[in-house]
Amino acid sequence: MLCSRIRTTAIAGLSAAAFGLMADVAVAAWEVNLQPPVSPIGRDILELHNLIMLICLIIFLVVFSVMFYSLYAHRKSKGHEASQFSHSTKAEVVWTIIPFLILVGMAIPSTATLIKMEDTSKADLTVKITGYQWKWQYEYPEHGVSFYSNLSTPRAQIEGIEPKGENYLLEVDNPLVIPTNKKVRFLLTANDVIHAWWIPQFGTKKDAIPGYINEMWTLVEKPGTYRGQCAELCGKDHGFMPIVVEAKAPEEFEAWLETEKQRQAKQTADLNRDWSKDELLAHGEKVYVNCVACHGAAGKGLPEAFPAIAGSPVATGPIAEHVSLVMNGKSGTAMQAFKNQLSDLDIAAVVTYQRNALGNSTGDVVQPSQVNSIR
Amino acid sequence: MATAEAAHHDEHHGHPTGILRWITTTNHKDIGTLYLCFSLTMFLVGGLMALVIRAELFQPGLQVVDPHFFNQMTTMHALVMIFGAVMPGFVGFANWMIPMMIGAPDMALPRLNNWSFWILPFAFTMLLASLFTAGGGPASGWTLYAPLSIQGGMSVDMTIFAIHMMGVSSILGAINVIVTIFNMRAPGMALMKLPLFVWTWLITAFLLIAVMPVLAGAVTMLLTDRHFDTAFFNPAGGGDPVMFQHIFWFFGHPEVYILILPAFGIISEIIPTFSRKPLFGYTTMVLATAGIAFLSFIVWAHHMFTVGMPLAGELFFMYSTMLIAVPTGVKVFNWVSTMWRGSLTFETPMLFALAVVFLFTIGGFSGLMLAITPADFQYHDTYFVVAHFHYVLFSGSVMAMMGGAYYWLPKWTGHMYDERLGKIHFWTNTIFFNITFFPQHFLGLAGMPRRIPDYALQFTEFNVISSMGAFGLGLSQLIFVYVVIKCVRGGKKASDKVWDQPRGLEWTVPSPAPHHTFDTPPKIA
């Protein structure tokens, strides 16, 4: 009890310190209202929220002052005699019509904001967002750039072995980068189950649904790092697929886009050469991050729910079948098709890794070209 | 013999005793007791699951359970509480009270009544057993959204079958309520003289018959998607996951009112008794209940504003949802007016009724906020929603049932409950309830999604408070169990009227009420 209190205070103190140090840390402990908005829509929503909150609060106070006055003044113990009235048409008409009018008053600004939110036309940039169990893919179709964004909080922090970092569970390897003061249109879809993409400070949330393409937009006014989370239950690691967006000034954004293009060009060149077993194992270990959520860091899986890789008939059987399972997934299970998410190199490396580590030792080496021939 | 039996229904020869009495009973009071005991058991089981959830969320990091089991707990907690605790609880009240309130000897269809109860233990055995199957229980949330629910193991099929059985049970129970109210009223008991509890149940019964088959359809399509290669909802075969949500919530929203309307009925019985005044605006209360029931069919998509509906759809569902505030407001105003210039006393049932009016209104206001579509994009799937539905379901439905239990226990058992312990239960329950759920509003606004087993550090403080409240809330229910058991086993003899100035036929018969309450119909003034 005492221990937890000390820990809580420590965490509160830590977050407060962090809040003081970093200008763009927008959320702090004990926060009781929406996060400070950085987009026009976010601001509209906050105003709407505050307005409706206020109206509700006033009605609440009025109604319950009456009730509590009655509880005080009309008690039997004070000798109050019960009056026997049982209806008043006039009063009932009044308290049907007044709430109705208040509702109309609420509906007007709500409608105006909603119409603005749904207008995705005349966007400066389009980003396609695809939800996977349990990561996000970001594509810039106008620029031919795409990448995946995974949780980067170490397992040790989640399991309580290491102290938790400041952005615990709200940090990723590759954040989405967008320019400030430009209208960015998001196209949302998903590969497996329904996810929802949400950055509280933008005031945007929409479901990413397999088979659908949803649209939504934002315009971020302030450069900075903005954090959110998947907001639709999507299976085991729903709580572990954060969203991080870096908003950069337009020229910095252009520069970032250029480097990203070059990095991806180099990746393509890497696909065409032969790799040594050690290189593949080293790279495979990194790619294995994609598998950890279900199959576990040691490849042991979760009994009955998620199969182990260690000693599995797939990881010790024919190479082609192993590669094909990784590429195409297994329908009706959480084993997804990695064909489009991972390059030939990634698949070659992770398959090599799975066959030579995690308790397996087949000695097989799989090259990117081999994967390409199965693809 | 025939005349003797007609005069002494409760003294049949060879009436089974012991366990067989309960298995074969066709008596509305016995069946009501079965329902209420079942409901209380499920309430405790579901509560334990909630405590697993709150234990894991006490601190950031994964300490108690793995995320997969956490998801099973959130799913099961909801299914057990909704279908196991609240719905059967209200059917228990209906069984006990409706015949007594309308001056009938029993429910109209006693054998059906027996059957509709005895389906439930089997349904819930199957549901709970699914936790022990390969891969664990259902983990896709109680809403069973496709395609996530298509991924699940055998437990999802068991859940679907259990839902079918619960649906059959509910529909049979609802038919029985409707037939009883339409055919068994004592002479002179006109519809507009029915106690409000009976009215709310009549309307609830129609809602049940209208929407339980819709749920059955949705889960059946899910079943064929899972096993027979249909693609109603499976996008891999050209199916539509959003259609599942539309069908589910077409059931789901009326279901919400199935869970609250009988609670309104109970409150409307308790408040006049302890105000020593007739219910204010009886006619409008009936109309408001019917209005809420009607609106419940045209607001379902407010549960799914984020799926990407066209603007016109979003506007329609926003406006229709906001309208619900009008009849609901009327009810709250009428309850307050019932108290106004009454002669108030604060026995345990009244305390619960007052807390329901006060706390349910908080849930009502957060519901109104959730109706505002642009703001809902921020609230959707966050702890704000969790706080909202616990304010309407716990401090609405569940606490109304507790109040109702204290109110009618003396009539059911013939003994007064322990007033002092009842009040202690009320205060611990209500204080811990608020400690548990009020901070969740803040968590949701600050950006904590629901259904996550671990969270970012800025959410720690309120989660600590909420978890501590939850354990207090759980423990305080043990007082309730003790008070009920104590009251059943003995206590001060209750008079026929029990309370100072109660209204209604149930207070004209002895306490405990005889096995068949009215052998000859009472005269209604």
XYZ file of N, CA and C in Angstrom, chain A residues 1 4 7-8 11-12 14-15 27-35 45 48-49 52-53 56 59-60 63-64 66-71 74-77 80-88 91-92 95-96 99-100 103-104 106-107 110-111 113-115 117-118 133 155 157-159 164-166 168-170 192-194 198-207 209-212 214 229-240 302-306 332-334, chain B residues 58-63 66-68 71 134-135 139-141 145-148 150-152 235 240-243 245 275-282 284 305-309 311 314-315 318-319 322-323 325-326 330 332-334 336-337 339-346 354 357-358 361-362 365 368-369 372-382 442-462 464-465 468 500-501 503:
669
model
N 0.850 -1.209 0.000
C 0.000 0.000 0.000
C 0.872 1.240 0.000
N 3.131 1.223 -3.005
C 2.506 1.645 -4.256
C 2.301 3.157 -4.263
N 5.476 4.726 -5.146
C 5.728 4.542 -6.558
C 4.873 5.497 -7.391
N 3.613 5.628 -6.981
C 2.721 6.526 -7.704
C 3.227 7.956 -7.639
N 6.129 8.365 -9.864
C 5.759 8.462 -11.274
C 5.157 9.823 -11.573
N 4.298 10.278 -10.643
C 3.678 11.591 -10.841
C 4.762 12.673 -10.909
N 7.885 12.278 -11.688
C 8.663 12.091 -12.910
C 7.966 12.717 -14.110
N 6.662 12.436 -14.225
C 5.941 12.985 -15.377
C 5.883 14.500 -15.276
N 0.834 15.845 -22.638
C -0.047 15.193 -21.690
C 0.681 14.977 -20.382
N -0.035 15.082 -19.314
C 0.582 14.916 -18.010
C -0.358 14.123 -17.130
N 0.163 13.724 -15.984
C -0.653 12.984 -15.035
C -1.776 13.866 -14.514
N -2.810 13.252 -13.971
C -3.955 13.961 -13.396
C -4.704 14.786 -14.428
N -4.473 14.523 -15.699
C -5.189 15.276 -16.740
C -6.672 14.905 -16.655
N -7.551 15.932 -16.649
C -8.976 15.638 -16.535
C -9.775 16.082 -17.749
N -9.106 16.640 -18.748
C -9.867 17.054 -19.928
C -9.162 16.558 -21.175
N -9.748 16.840 -22.345
C -9.147 16.420 -23.600
C -7.741 17.010 -23.730
N -6.867 16.293 -24.451
C -5.514 16.802 -24.668
C -5.563 18.091 -25.493
N -13.637 20.694 -31.622
C -14.165 19.615 -30.780
C -14.022 19.981 -29.303
N -16.641 22.456 -28.418
C -17.932 21.787 -28.364
C -18.057 20.990 -27.067
N -17.008 20.260 -26.761
C -16.984 19.431 -25.552
C -17.173 20.305 -24.309
N -20.822 21.701 -24.120
C -21.853 20.733 -23.749
C -21.686 20.305 -22.298
N -20.426 20.173 -21.907
C -20.114 19.861 -20.518
C -20.735 20.915 -19.588
N -24.550 20.679 -19.496
C -24.945 19.523 -18.678
C -24.767 19.833 -17.195
N -27.587 22.179 -15.917
C -28.859 21.469 -15.744
C -28.770 20.559 -14.518
N -27.630 19.880 -14.409
C -27.417 18.949 -13.297
C -27.565 19.675 -11.963
N -31.313 20.768 -11.349
C -32.222 19.669 -11.019
C -31.917 19.128 -9.626
N -30.620 18.957 -9.332
C -30.308 18.310 -8.064
C -30.301 19.279 -6.878
N -32.806 21.229 -6.581
C -34.217 21.056 -6.244
C -34.399 19.768 -5.450
N -33.765 18.681 -5.943
C -33.948 17.401 -5.260
C -33.382 17.457 -3.844
N -32.162 17.997 -3.708
C -31.566 17.989 -2.378
C -32.279 18.957 -1.433
N -32.808 20.042 -1.986
C -33.615 20.922 -1.143
C -34.808 20.142 -0.608
N -35.444 19.385 -1.512
C -36.608 18.604 -1.109
C -36.224 17.554 -0.065
N -35.061 16.909 -0.277
C -34.619 15.892 0.682
C -34.401 16.521 2.051
N -38.337 18.533 3.025
C -39.592 17.789 3.048
C -39.447 16.438 3.734
N -38.619 16.423 4.781
C -38.406 15.178 5.511
C -39.540 14.925 6.494
N -39.828 13.641 6.711
C -40.839 13.281 7.695
C -40.330 13.622 9.105
N -39.005 13.453 9.291
C -38.452 13.692 10.622
C -38.577 15.159 11.027
N -42.752 17.164 8.080
C -43.396 17.661 6.870
C -44.531 16.740 6.445
N -45.707 17.316 6.230
C -46.868 16.546 5.784
C -46.815 16.406 4.278
N -47.127 15.185 3.768
C -47.080 14.980 2.327
C -48.269 15.623 1.651
N -47.997 16.407 0.627
C -49.087 16.892 -0.203
C -49.428 15.764 -1.173
N -50.621 15.732 -1.747
C -50.989 14.574 -2.571
C -51.141 14.918 -4.047
N -50.513 15.982 -4.524
C -50.652 16.290 -5.961
C -49.946 15.211 -6.776
N -50.470 14.942 -7.981
C -49.887 13.839 -8.746
C -49.614 14.201 -10.203
N -49.995 15.364 -10.639
C -49.573 15.753 -11.983
C -49.780 17.251 -12.177
N -49.128 17.786 -13.204
C -49.317 19.169 -13.576
C -48.962 19.265 -15.044
N -46.413 22.006 -16.038
C -45.007 21.741 -15.727
C -44.434 20.715 -16.686
N -45.212 19.669 -16.983
C -44.675 18.607 -17.830
C -44.451 19.074 -19.262
N -41.163 21.112 -19.128
C -39.897 20.387 -19.089
C -39.760 19.321 -20.174
N -40.701 19.322 -21.121
C -40.454 18.585 -22.356
C -39.883 19.540 -23.405
N -35.941 21.247 -22.607
C -34.809 20.397 -22.996
C -34.698 20.243 -24.507
N -35.854 20.161 -25.183
C -35.806 20.018 -26.633
C -35.101 21.211 -27.263
N -31.456 21.071 -26.763
C -30.842 20.106 -27.680
C -30.643 20.709 -29.060
N -31.634 21.465 -29.518
C -31.491 22.118 -30.822
C -30.284 23.052 -30.780
N -27.630 22.680 -29.027
C -26.406 21.885 -29.082
C -26.159 21.347 -30.490
N -27.243 21.022 -31.171
C -27.114 20.355 -32.474
C -26.519 21.284 -33.527
N -22.692 21.417 -33.425
C -22.224 20.049 -33.694
C -22.308 19.741 -35.176
N -23.426 20.133 -35.781
C -23.603 19.882 -37.202
C -22.539 20.618 -38.012
N -19.511 21.558 -37.127
C -18.205 20.911 -36.994
C -18.154 19.610 -37.789
N -19.237 18.863 -37.723
C -19.262 17.572 -38.414
C -19.104 17.759 -39.922
N -19.771 18.772 -40.447
C -19.674 19.008 -41.892
C -18.230 19.323 -42.272
N -15.551 18.342 -40.652
C -14.727 17.136 -40.480
C -14.807 16.206 -41.667
N -15.996 16.151 -42.263
C -16.201 15.162 -43.321
C -15.741 15.674 -44.683
N -2.309 -6.664 -37.465
C -2.119 -7.164 -36.106
C -0.614 -7.317 -35.897
N 10.499 -5.156 -24.451
C 9.725 -6.117 -23.650
C 10.065 -5.996 -22.161
N 10.768 -3.519 -20.390
C 10.021 -2.462 -19.693
C 8.594 -2.920 -19.414
N 8.005 -3.617 -20.391
C 6.623 -4.070 -20.220
C 6.549 -5.087 -19.093
N 7.563 -5.965 -19.027
C 7.538 -7.007 -17.999
C 8.069 -6.519 -16.656
N 10.444 1.942 -16.623
C 9.702 2.346 -17.812
C 10.146 3.722 -18.299
N 10.285 3.837 -19.609
C 10.713 5.104 -20.203
C 9.590 6.117 -20.211
N 9.935 7.334 -20.560
C 8.975 8.424 -20.501
C 7.792 8.205 -21.442
N 6.623 5.371 -22.514
C 6.264 3.964 -22.400
C 4.985 3.650 -23.171
N 5.085 2.691 -24.087
C 3.976 2.212 -24.927
C 3.475 3.236 -25.941
N 4.074 4.412 -25.958
C 3.642 5.414 -26.942
C 4.804 5.772 -27.857
N -6.280 -7.274 -41.706
C -6.766 -8.476 -41.050
C -8.081 -8.240 -40.311
N -8.029 -7.472 -39.227
C -9.249 -7.176 -38.467
C -9.398 -5.654 -38.398
N -10.428 -5.198 -37.688
C -10.669 -3.758 -37.625
C -9.728 -3.118 -36.601
N -5.951 6.853 -34.233
C -6.387 7.981 -33.391
C -5.189 8.746 -32.841
N -5.171 10.053 -33.111
C -4.245 10.955 -32.429
C -5.120 11.969 -31.692
N -5.197 11.881 -30.362
C -6.122 12.746 -29.614
C -5.926 14.232 -29.920
N -4.672 14.673 -30.071
C -4.455 16.105 -30.259
C -4.908 16.609 -31.628
N -5.090 15.693 -32.578
C -5.609 16.110 -33.884
C -7.147 16.135 -33.876
N -7.741 15.424 -32.932
C -9.204 15.287 -32.943
C -9.679 14.378 -34.061
N -8.830 13.418 -34.452
C -9.224 12.518 -35.536
C -9.204 11.088 -35.030
N -10.270 10.377 -35.310
C -10.279 8.937 -35.036
C -11.174 8.292 -36.079
N -10.678 7.263 -36.713
C -11.550 6.533 -37.625
C -11.107 5.086 -37.694
N -12.071 4.207 -37.970
C -11.759 2.784 -38.036
C -11.026 2.465 -39.331
N -10.744 -0.577 -41.627
C -11.557 -1.789 -41.748
C -11.113 -2.568 -42.981
N -10.852 -3.863 -42.851
C -10.455 -4.632 -44.032
C -11.572 -4.600 -45.078
N -11.203 -4.337 -46.321
C -12.200 -4.286 -47.386
C -12.816 -2.911 -47.584
N -12.504 -1.981 -46.706
C -13.018 -0.615 -46.819
C -11.856 0.356 -46.950
N -11.537 4.136 -45.637
C -12.151 5.295 -44.995
C -11.280 6.519 -45.194
N -2.982 5.881 -29.936
C -2.995 4.424 -29.889
C -4.109 3.879 -30.762
N -3.987 2.607 -31.096
C -5.086 1.928 -31.782
C -6.287 1.971 -30.842
N -7.470 2.303 -31.401
C -8.627 2.485 -30.530
C -9.740 1.481 -30.813
N -9.438 0.403 -31.516
C -10.478 -0.617 -31.704
C -9.864 -1.961 -31.372
N -10.511 -2.698 -30.470
C -9.964 -3.987 -30.036
C -9.612 -4.833 -31.260
N -8.341 -5.232 -31.358
C -7.891 -5.939 -32.560
C -7.133 -7.197 -32.188
N -7.389 -7.732 -31.002
C -6.741 -8.983 -30.624
C -5.739 -8.780 -29.512
N -4.870 -9.780 -29.374
C -3.994 -9.870 -28.209
C -3.200 -8.593 -27.941
N -2.534 -8.051 -28.943
C -1.656 -6.916 -28.691
C -2.264 -5.574 -29.081
N -3.589 -5.499 -28.940
C -4.295 -4.235 -29.211
C -3.692 -3.079 -28.410
N -3.259 -3.346 -27.198
C -2.708 -2.280 -26.364
C -1.270 -1.928 -26.709
N -0.734 -2.603 -27.721
C 0.697 -2.429 -27.999
C 0.943 -2.027 -29.447
N 2.283 -19.679 -27.319
C 1.430 -19.664 -26.134
C 0.602 -20.945 -26.268
N 0.727 -21.860 -25.298
C 0.099 -23.175 -25.472
C -1.338 -23.058 -25.956
N -1.684 -23.846 -26.935
C -3.020 -23.948 -27.531
C -3.412 -22.739 -28.375
N -2.998 -21.535 -28.011
C -3.448 -20.356 -28.751
C -2.513 -20.050 -29.915
N -1.224 -19.995 -29.652
C -0.263 -19.650 -30.690
C 0.848 -20.687 -30.706
N -8.114 -17.627 -41.073
C -8.887 -18.015 -39.904
C -8.073 -18.009 -38.625
N -6.813 -17.612 -38.702
C -6.002 -17.499 -37.490
C -5.344 -16.123 -37.482
N -4.631 -15.833 -36.402
C -3.942 -14.544 -36.337
C -2.670 -14.558 -37.178
N -3.908 -2.042 -12.188
C -3.523 -1.286 -10.999
C -2.239 -0.499 -11.258
N -1.306 -1.098 -11.973
C -0.047 -0.421 -12.300
C 0.258 -0.628 -13.781
N 1.018 0.292 -14.394
C 1.429 0.033 -15.775
C 2.378 -1.161 -15.828
N 2.445 -1.793 -16.991
C 3.240 -3.015 -17.130
C 2.326 -4.220 -17.048
N 2.837 -5.392 -17.416
C 2.040 -6.608 -17.318
C 2.464 -7.352 -16.074
N 1.549 -7.486 -15.100
C 1.918 -8.151 -13.853
C 1.123 -9.404 -13.583
N -1.710 -12.367 -18.897
C -1.193 -11.992 -20.213
C -2.311 -11.307 -21.012
N -1.946 -10.555 -22.045
C -2.956 -9.772 -22.769
C -4.090 -10.612 -23.344
N -3.775 -11.838 -23.763
C -4.819 -12.680 -24.344
C -5.884 -13.020 -23.282
N -8.072 -10.023 -22.462
C -9.173 -9.839 -23.410
C -10.316 -10.814 -23.132
N -9.143 -25.137 -25.662
C -7.850 -24.816 -26.268
C -7.868 -23.377 -26.765
N -6.887 -22.591 -26.341
C -6.826 -21.207 -26.780
C -7.635 -20.270 -25.897
N -12.325 -13.777 -26.892
C -11.474 -12.646 -26.525
C -11.711 -11.458 -27.443
N -12.862 -11.433 -28.114
C -13.066 -10.375 -29.108
C -13.984 -9.282 -28.585
N -14.170 -9.216 -27.254
C -15.120 -8.247 -26.706
C -16.518 -8.838 -26.791
N -17.192 -8.467 -32.589
C -17.028 -7.880 -33.915
C -16.275 -8.812 -34.859
N -16.840 -8.999 -36.041
C -16.111 -9.680 -37.116
C -15.157 -8.639 -37.702
N -14.020 -9.006 -38.256
C -13.497 -10.365 -38.423
C -12.696 -10.875 -37.214
N -12.543 -10.081 -36.154
C -11.751 -10.553 -35.014
C -12.343 -11.843 -34.438
N -13.928 -14.029 -35.962
C -13.745 -15.171 -36.866
C -12.414 -15.864 -36.562
N -11.448 -15.095 -36.038
C -10.140 -15.661 -35.707
C -10.161 -16.582 -34.485
N -11.127 -16.405 -33.594
C -11.105 -17.102 -32.309
C -11.211 -18.605 -32.455
N -14.243 -10.223 -44.774
C -13.823 -9.470 -45.964
C -12.987 -10.318 -46.904
N -18.831 -8.196 -45.378
C -18.815 -6.813 -44.918
C -18.770 -6.752 -43.385
N -17.611 -6.429 -42.809
C -17.507 -6.379 -41.352
C -18.401 -5.311 -40.732
N -18.686 -4.254 -41.487
C -19.517 -3.181 -40.932
C -20.969 -3.644 -40.802
N -21.382 -4.532 -41.703
C -22.752 -5.037 -41.613
C -22.969 -5.752 -40.281
N -21.698 -4.993 -37.489
C -21.908 -3.977 -36.452
C -23.317 -3.398 -36.532
N -41.851 8.714 -0.226
C -42.238 10.129 -0.253
C -43.648 10.299 0.298
N -44.345 9.153 0.471
C -45.728 9.147 0.949
C -46.618 10.008 0.063
N -46.395 9.830 -1.250
C -47.106 10.643 -2.240
C -47.270 9.785 -3.478
N -48.350 9.996 -4.269
C -48.441 9.220 -5.509
C -47.335 9.628 -6.493
N -47.024 8.714 -7.409
C -46.030 9.017 -8.451
C -46.496 10.218 -9.259
N -45.600 11.148 -9.482
C -45.961 12.335 -10.252
C -45.997 11.993 -11.745
N -47.087 12.413 -12.414
C -47.170 12.278 -13.881
C -47.157 10.843 -14.365
N -48.024 9.995 -13.811
C -48.073 8.584 -14.210
C -48.185 8.415 -15.721
N -47.474 10.425 -18.216
C -46.287 10.779 -18.989
C -45.151 9.788 -18.732
N -20.071 5.463 -34.831
C -19.832 6.689 -35.615
C -18.488 6.633 -36.345
N -17.501 5.901 -35.789
C -16.170 5.948 -36.408
C -15.995 4.978 -37.573
N -17.052 4.213 -37.941
C -16.838 3.269 -39.046
C -16.793 3.952 -40.407
N -17.109 5.241 -40.453
C -17.047 5.930 -41.735
C -18.381 5.935 -42.453
N -19.415 6.394 -41.758
C -20.727 6.525 -42.390
C -20.783 7.807 -43.197
N -22.122 11.502 -44.242
C -22.492 12.622 -43.382
C -23.970 12.570 -42.988
N -24.577 10.107 -40.295
C -24.064 10.564 -38.998
C -24.995 11.595 -38.387
N -25.491 12.509 -39.225
C -26.391 13.546 -38.702
C -27.686 12.923 -38.184
N -27.081 11.206 -34.946
C -26.802 12.173 -33.875
C -28.115 12.785 -33.373
N -28.952 13.251 -34.307
C -30.195 13.918 -33.892
C -31.107 12.943 -33.146
N -29.858 12.301 -29.676
C -30.049 13.422 -28.755
C -31.488 13.469 -28.243
N -32.429 13.067 -29.124
C -33.846 13.116 -28.742
C -34.153 12.266 -27.510
N -32.788 12.174 -24.861
C -32.658 12.961 -23.637
C -34.011 13.517 -23.189
N -34.933 13.731 -24.145
C -36.210 14.354 -23.761
C -37.051 13.432 -22.866
N -37.717 13.751 -18.793
C -39.062 13.781 -18.203
C -39.124 12.848 -17.004
N -36.670 11.817 -15.017
C -35.924 12.346 -13.869
C -36.717 13.478 -13.214
N -37.271 14.395 -14.042
C -38.043 15.505 -13.484
C -39.242 14.973 -12.684
N -39.888 13.930 -13.225
C -41.058 13.398 -12.530
C -40.690 12.731 -11.203
N -38.181 13.627 -9.295
C -37.899 14.724 -8.362
C -39.214 15.349 -7.901
N -40.151 15.512 -8.847
C -41.445 16.101 -8.470
C -42.227 15.201 -7.530
N -40.929 13.512 -5.165
C -40.393 13.772 -3.821
C -40.834 15.134 -3.302
N -41.033 16.069 -4.242
C -41.306 17.453 -3.876
C -42.539 17.566 -2.992
N -42.383 18.181 -1.847
C -43.441 18.369 -0.859
C -44.053 17.051 -0.388
N -43.204 16.005 -0.404
C -43.644 14.744 0.180
C -43.316 14.746 1.661
N -43.314 13.533 2.223
C -42.919 13.395 3.618
C -41.876 12.274 3.617
N -40.612 12.687 3.459
C -39.580 11.734 3.052
C -38.924 11.028 4.225
N -38.713 9.715 4.042
C -37.854 8.979 4.968
C -36.829 8.225 4.116
N -35.728 7.828 4.779
C -34.607 7.319 4.001
C -34.193 5.917 4.430
N -32.595 7.010 -4.574
C -32.055 8.368 -4.731
C -30.707 8.328 -5.446
N -31.243 7.805 -9.145
C -31.661 9.011 -9.862
C -30.450 9.927 -10.081
N -29.671 10.105 -9.042
C -28.528 11.027 -9.105
C -27.439 10.504 -10.047
N -28.320 9.906 -13.785
C -28.349 11.159 -14.534
C -26.947 11.543 -15.017
N -25.926 11.251 -14.192
C -24.551 11.492 -14.665
C -24.281 10.653 -15.914
N -26.089 12.167 -18.853
C -25.404 13.324 -19.444
C -24.182 12.890 -20.255
N -25.432 11.815 -23.471
C -25.753 12.928 -24.359
C -24.473 13.455 -25.015
N -23.403 13.545 -24.237
C -22.131 14.001 -24.796
C -21.654 13.043 -25.889
N -23.057 13.543 -29.407
C -22.563 14.640 -30.235
C -21.438 14.083 -31.121
N -21.771 13.787 -32.382
C -20.850 13.025 -33.227
C -19.413 13.541 -33.239
N -19.164 14.841 -33.484
C -17.756 15.268 -33.562
C -17.012 14.989 -32.255
N -17.676 15.214 -31.132
C -17.027 14.939 -29.856
C -16.887 13.435 -29.635
N -17.850 12.672 -30.169
C -17.776 11.217 -30.012
C -16.516 10.646 -30.648
N -16.039 11.292 -31.713
C -14.788 10.801 -32.314
C -13.662 10.802 -31.285
N -13.700 11.739 -30.342
C -12.698 11.732 -29.274
C -13.018 10.710 -28.187
N -14.308 10.589 -27.845
C -14.655 9.707 -26.726
C -14.671 8.228 -27.116
N -14.993 7.968 -28.382
C -15.258 6.599 -28.824
C -14.138 5.635 -28.432
N -14.554 4.462 -27.886
C -13.594 3.423 -27.507
C -12.539 3.883 -26.504
N -12.889 4.843 -25.656
C -11.987 5.220 -24.574
C -12.640 4.872 -23.239
N -12.059 10.806 -16.611
C -10.844 11.585 -16.867
C -9.868 10.799 -17.738
N -9.729 9.494 -17.414
C -8.818 8.659 -18.205
C -9.208 8.674 -19.674
N -10.503 8.560 -19.917
C -10.968 8.527 -21.299
C -10.714 9.846 -22.002
N -11.033 10.945 -21.330
C -10.810 12.250 -21.951
C -9.326 12.464 -22.228
N -8.475 12.028 -21.297
C -7.041 12.227 -21.478
C -6.464 11.299 -22.543
N -7.258 10.334 -23.009
C -6.813 9.557 -24.161
C -6.516 8.095 -23.918
N -7.019 7.514 -22.832
C -6.756 6.080 -22.617
C -7.813 5.242 -23.330
N -7.387 4.407 -24.302
C -8.363 3.546 -24.977
C -8.884 2.481 -24.024
N -10.086 1.968 -24.306
C -10.593 0.874 -23.479
C -9.998 -0.440 -23.968
N -10.226 -1.500 -23.203
C -9.807 -2.851 -23.572
C -8.312 -2.980 -23.804
N -7.494 -2.246 -23.029
C -6.047 -2.448 -23.108
C -5.534 -2.932 -21.751
N -4.607 -3.906 -21.758
C -4.121 -4.489 -20.509
C -2.991 -3.681 -19.873
N -2.477 -2.706 -20.582
C -1.321 -1.961 -20.115
C -1.445 -0.559 -20.693
N -0.866 0.418 -19.998
C -1.130 1.787 -20.439
C 0.075 2.689 -20.231
N 0.045 3.844 -20.896
C 1.123 4.816 -20.796
C 1.123 5.446 -19.398
N 2.287 5.997 -19.030
C 2.484 6.375 -17.629
C 1.569 7.493 -17.145
N 1.133 8.375 -18.058
C 0.316 9.488 -17.565
C -1.049 9.028 -17.074
N -1.409 7.765 -17.353
C -2.716 7.273 -16.893
C -2.626 6.561 -15.544
N -1.437 6.527 -14.955
C -1.239 5.697 -13.765
C -2.122 6.104 -12.592
N -2.118 7.377 -12.244
C -2.750 7.819 -10.995
C -4.216 7.415 -10.927
N -4.964 7.759 -11.994
C -6.394 7.472 -11.936
C -6.665 5.973 -11.985
N -4.791 3.700 -10.541
C -4.557 3.221 -9.181
C -5.819 3.450 -8.343
N -6.359 4.674 -8.442
C -7.563 5.002 -7.670
C -8.712 4.084 -8.070
N -8.341 0.546 -6.737
C -8.588 0.436 -5.291
C -10.086 0.503 -5.031
N -44.588 2.260 5.688
C -45.560 3.160 6.279
C -46.793 3.342 5.381
N -46.543 3.806 4.164
C -47.683 4.048 3.261
C -47.405 3.544 1.852
N -48.065 1.740 -1.805
C -49.213 1.598 -2.704
C -49.021 0.312 -3.497
